[in-house]
PDB file of C-alpha atoms in Angstrom:
ATOM      1  CA  GLN A  27     120.098   6.815-252.032  1.00 86.00           C
ATOM      2  CA  VAL A  28     117.345   8.163-254.194  1.00 93.00           C
ATOM      3  CA  GLN A  29     117.745   9.917-257.691  1.00 96.00           C
ATOM      4  CA  LEU A  30     115.084  11.648-259.526  1.00 97.00           C
ATOM      5  CA  VAL A  31     115.934  12.607-263.169  1.00 96.00           C
ATOM      6  CA  GLU A  32     114.570  14.974-265.580  1.00 95.00           C
ATOM      7  CA  SER A  33     114.534  15.615-269.491  1.00 95.00           C
ATOM      8  CA  GLY A  34     112.918  16.780-272.155  1.00 97.00           C
ATOM      9  CA  GLY A  35     112.832  20.730-271.467  1.00 95.00           C
ATOM     10  CA  GLY A  36     114.016  23.015-274.134  1.00 97.00           C
ATOM     11  CA  LEU A  37     113.154  26.110-276.569  1.00 98.00           C
ATOM     12  CA  VAL A  38     109.212  26.103-277.873  1.00 98.00           C
ATOM     13  CA  GLN A  39     107.179  28.830-279.379  1.00 98.00           C
ATOM     14  CA  ALA A  40     103.494  29.653-278.345  1.00 98.00           C
ATOM     15  CA  GLY A  41     101.570  26.520-279.029  1.00 98.00           C
ATOM     16  CA  GLY A  42     103.870  24.691-279.836  1.00 98.00           C
ATOM     17  CA  SER A  43     104.448  21.267-277.234  1.00 98.00           C
ATOM     18  CA  LEU A  44     106.790  19.404-275.344  1.00 98.00           C
ATOM     19  CA  ARG A  45     106.819  16.042-273.555  1.00 98.00           C
ATOM     20  CA  LEU A  46     108.957  16.170-270.087  1.00 98.00           C
ATOM     21  CA  SER A  47     110.119  12.545-268.476  1.00 98.00           C
ATOM     22  CA  CYS A  48     111.596  11.623-264.953  1.00 98.00           C
ATOM     23  CA  VAL A  49     112.557   8.690-264.301  1.00 97.00           C
ATOM     24  CA  ALA A  50     113.515   7.478-260.149  1.00 97.00           C
ATOM     25  CA  SER A  51     115.930   5.279-259.553  1.00 96.00           C
ATOM     26  CA  GLY A  52     118.018   4.413-256.286  1.00 95.00           C
ATOM     27  CA  ASN A  53     116.779   2.003-253.153  1.00 92.00           C
ATOM     28  CA  ILE A  54     113.041   2.339-253.775  1.00 95.00           C
ATOM     29  CA  PHE A  55     110.250   0.589-252.070  1.00 94.00           C
ATOM     30  CA  SER A  56     107.620   1.752-253.420  1.00 94.00           C
ATOM     31  CA  ILE A  57     106.468   5.572-255.116  1.00 95.00           C
ATOM     32  CA  ASN A  58     103.389   6.574-254.129  1.00 93.00           C
ATOM     33  CA  ALA A  59     102.790  10.222-255.553  1.00 95.00           C
ATOM     34  CA  MET A  60     104.501  11.421-258.404  1.00 97.00           C
ATOM     35  CA  GLY A  61     104.031  15.173-259.910  1.00 97.00           C
ATOM     36  CA  TRP A  62     105.389  17.965-261.391  1.00 98.00           C
ATOM     37  CA  TYR A  63     106.355  21.549-259.728  1.00 98.00           C
ATOM     38  CA  ARG A  64     107.315  24.557-261.511  1.00 98.00           C
ATOM     39  CA  GLN A  65     108.865  27.657-260.800  1.00 98.00           C
ATOM     40  CA  ALA A  66     109.119  31.048-262.649  1.00 96.00           C
ATOM     41  CA  PRO A  67     111.627  33.800-261.758  1.00 92.00           C
ATOM     42  CA  GLY A  68     110.540  35.756-259.051  1.00 94.00           C
ATOM     43  CA  LYS A  69     108.102  33.446-258.039  1.00 96.00           C
ATOM     44  CA  GLN A  70     107.042  30.321-255.882  1.00 97.00           C
ATOM     45  CA  ARG A  71     107.302  27.078-257.126  1.00 97.00           C
ATOM     46  CA  GLU A  72     103.598  25.868-258.167  1.00 98.00           C
ATOM     47  CA  LEU A  73     102.247  22.697-258.320  1.00 98.00           C
ATOM     48  CA  VAL A  74     101.353  21.621-261.551  1.00 98.00           C
ATOM     49  CA  ALA A  75     100.110  18.319-261.795  1.00 98.00           C
ATOM     50  CA  VAL A  76     100.672  15.174-259.459  1.00 98.00           C
ATOM     51  CA  ILE A  77      99.022  11.367-260.448  1.00 97.00           C
ATOM     52  CA  THR A  78      99.262   8.750-257.252  1.00 95.00           C
ATOM     53  CA  SER A  79      99.811   4.811-257.539  1.00 92.00           C
ATOM     54  CA  GLY A  80      96.339   4.601-257.494  1.00 92.00           C
ATOM     55  CA  GLY A  81      95.764   6.888-260.975  1.00 91.00           C
ATOM     56  CA  SER A  82      94.094   9.460-259.008  1.00 96.00           C
ATOM     57  CA  ILE A  83      95.392  12.992-260.803  1.00 98.00           C
ATOM     58  CA  TYR A  84      95.189  16.233-260.164  1.00 98.00           C
ATOM     59  CA  TYR A  85      96.186  19.221-262.329  1.00 98.00           C
ATOM     60  CA  ALA A  86      96.508  22.869-261.838  1.00 98.00           C
ATOM     61  CA  ASP A  87      93.708  25.282-263.146  1.00 98.00           C
ATOM     62  CA  SER A  88      96.495  27.180-265.398  1.00 97.00           C
ATOM     63  CA  VAL A  89      97.405  23.528-267.325  1.00 98.00           C
ATOM     64  CA  LYS A  90      93.536  21.770-267.422  1.00 98.00           C
ATOM     65  CA  GLY A  91      92.864  20.718-270.695  1.00 98.00           C
ATOM     66  CA  ARG A  92      96.605  21.578-272.087  1.00 98.00           C
ATOM     67  CA  PHE A  93      99.099  19.311-269.883  1.00 98.00           C
ATOM     68  CA  THR A  94      98.379  15.576-269.414  1.00 98.00           C
ATOM     69  CA  ILE A  95     100.833  13.992-266.695  1.00 98.00           C
ATOM     70  CA  SER A  96     101.158   9.907-267.170  1.00 97.00           C
ATOM     71  CA  ARG A  97     103.007   7.307-265.680  1.00 94.00           C
ATOM     72  CA  GLU A  98     104.711   4.867-267.515  1.00 91.00           C
ATOM     73  CA  ASN A  99     105.536   2.193-264.489  1.00 84.00           C
ATOM     74  CA  ALA A 100     105.746   2.657-261.306  1.00 88.00           C
ATOM     75  CA  LYS A 101     109.520   4.637-261.473  1.00 95.00           C
ATOM     76  CA  THR A 102     108.599   6.715-264.266  1.00 96.00           C
ATOM     77  CA  VAL A 103     106.212  10.010-264.930  1.00 97.00           C
ATOM     78  CA  TYR A 104     106.075  12.528-267.860  1.00 98.00           C
ATOM     79  CA  LEU A 105     104.195  15.737-268.792  1.00 98.00           C
ATOM     80  CA  GLN A 106     102.940  16.075-272.271  1.00 98.00           C
ATOM     81  CA  MET A 107     102.650  19.629-272.173  1.00 98.00           C
ATOM     82  CA  ASN A 108     100.402  20.768-275.654  1.00 98.00           C
ATOM     83  CA  SER A 109      99.427  24.466-276.613  1.00 98.00           C
ATOM     84  CA  LEU A 110     102.564  26.477-274.201  1.00 98.00           C
ATOM     85  CA  LYS A 111     102.041  29.870-273.711  1.00 98.00           C
ATOM     86  CA  PRO A 112     104.805  32.339-272.764  1.00 97.00           C
ATOM     87  CA  GLU A 113     103.242  32.093-269.243  1.00 97.00           C
ATOM     88  CA  ASP A 114     104.507  28.354-268.841  1.00 98.00           C
ATOM     89  CA  THR A 115     107.662  29.297-269.367  1.00 98.00           C
ATOM     90  CA  ALA A 116     109.237  27.999-265.650  1.00 98.00           C
ATOM     91  CA  ALA A 117     112.014  25.192-264.488  1.00 98.00           C
ATOM     92  CA  TYR A 118     109.752  22.269-263.745  1.00 98.00           C
ATOM     93  CA  TYR A 119     110.729  19.926-261.363  1.00 98.00           C
ATOM     94  CA  CYS A 120     109.846  16.442-260.356  1.00 98.00           C
ATOM     95  CA  ASN A 121     108.867  15.203-257.385  1.00 98.00           C
ATOM     96  CA  ALA A 122     108.089  11.652-255.786  1.00 97.00           C
ATOM     97  CA  GLU A 123     106.405  10.446-252.400  1.00 96.00           C
ATOM     98  CA  ILE A 124     108.813   7.725-252.041  1.00 96.00           C
ATOM     99  CA  ARG A 125     108.926   4.795-248.653  1.00 94.00           C
ATOM    100  CA  LEU A 126     112.395   2.737-248.330  1.00 95.00           C
ATOM    101  CA  PRO A 127     112.849  -0.606-247.602  1.00 95.00           C
ATOM    102  CA  ASP A 128     113.102   0.658-244.245  1.00 94.00           C
ATOM    103  CA  ASN A 129     109.704   2.122-244.153  1.00 93.00           C
ATOM    104  CA  THR A 130     110.785   5.666-244.167  1.00 94.00           C
ATOM    105  CA  LYS A 131     108.726   8.201-246.134  1.00 94.00           C
ATOM    106  CA  THR A 132     110.329  10.438-248.384  1.00 94.00           C
ATOM    107  CA  SER A 133     109.539  13.509-250.812  1.00 95.00           C
ATOM    108  CA  ASN A 134     112.171  13.511-253.390  1.00 96.00           C
ATOM    109  CA  TRP A 135     112.983  16.315-255.944  1.00 97.00           C
ATOM    110  CA  GLY A 136     114.801  16.201-259.102  1.00 97.00           C
ATOM    111  CA  GLN A 137     117.552  19.059-260.460  1.00 96.00           C
ATOM    112  CA  GLY A 138     114.823  20.689-262.776  1.00 96.00           C
ATOM    113  CA  THR A 139     114.538  21.157-266.405  1.00 97.00           C
ATOM    114  CA  GLN A 140     113.926  24.580-268.213  1.00 98.00           C
ATOM    115  CA  VAL A 141     111.082  25.057-270.413  1.00 98.00           C
ATOM    116  CA  THR A 142     110.840  28.463-272.007  1.00 98.00           C
ATOM    117  CA  VAL A 143     108.013  29.137-274.688  1.00 98.00           C
ATOM    118  CA  SER A 144     108.726  32.252-277.048  1.00 97.00           C
ATOM    119  CA  SER A 145     105.783  34.292-277.799  1.00 94.00           C
TER     120      SER A 145
END
């Protein structure tokens, strides 16, 4: 069974910074892409940033220049969030595209971590 555990959310004033972490564990053969999504109340979940095993990175336009995604190893991904704005307030979810030992591909989600930015 695969688990993704996020940490690092919290309450911060506008202009502040937070760093989110996500660690994958379980019976994993390999992980391709790892990314962060967010969902604000009443809105659809949206992609924030993603990084592949090859190092390719994508950012949503709304966070370019403020957020940085990185991978420490094959199973850990970070999201450094600087210059936070109230509109960044949302539940942030980690996602990983995982290949299991039986060659099955799965898309896995963490439980989410709340980020609240006060004005």
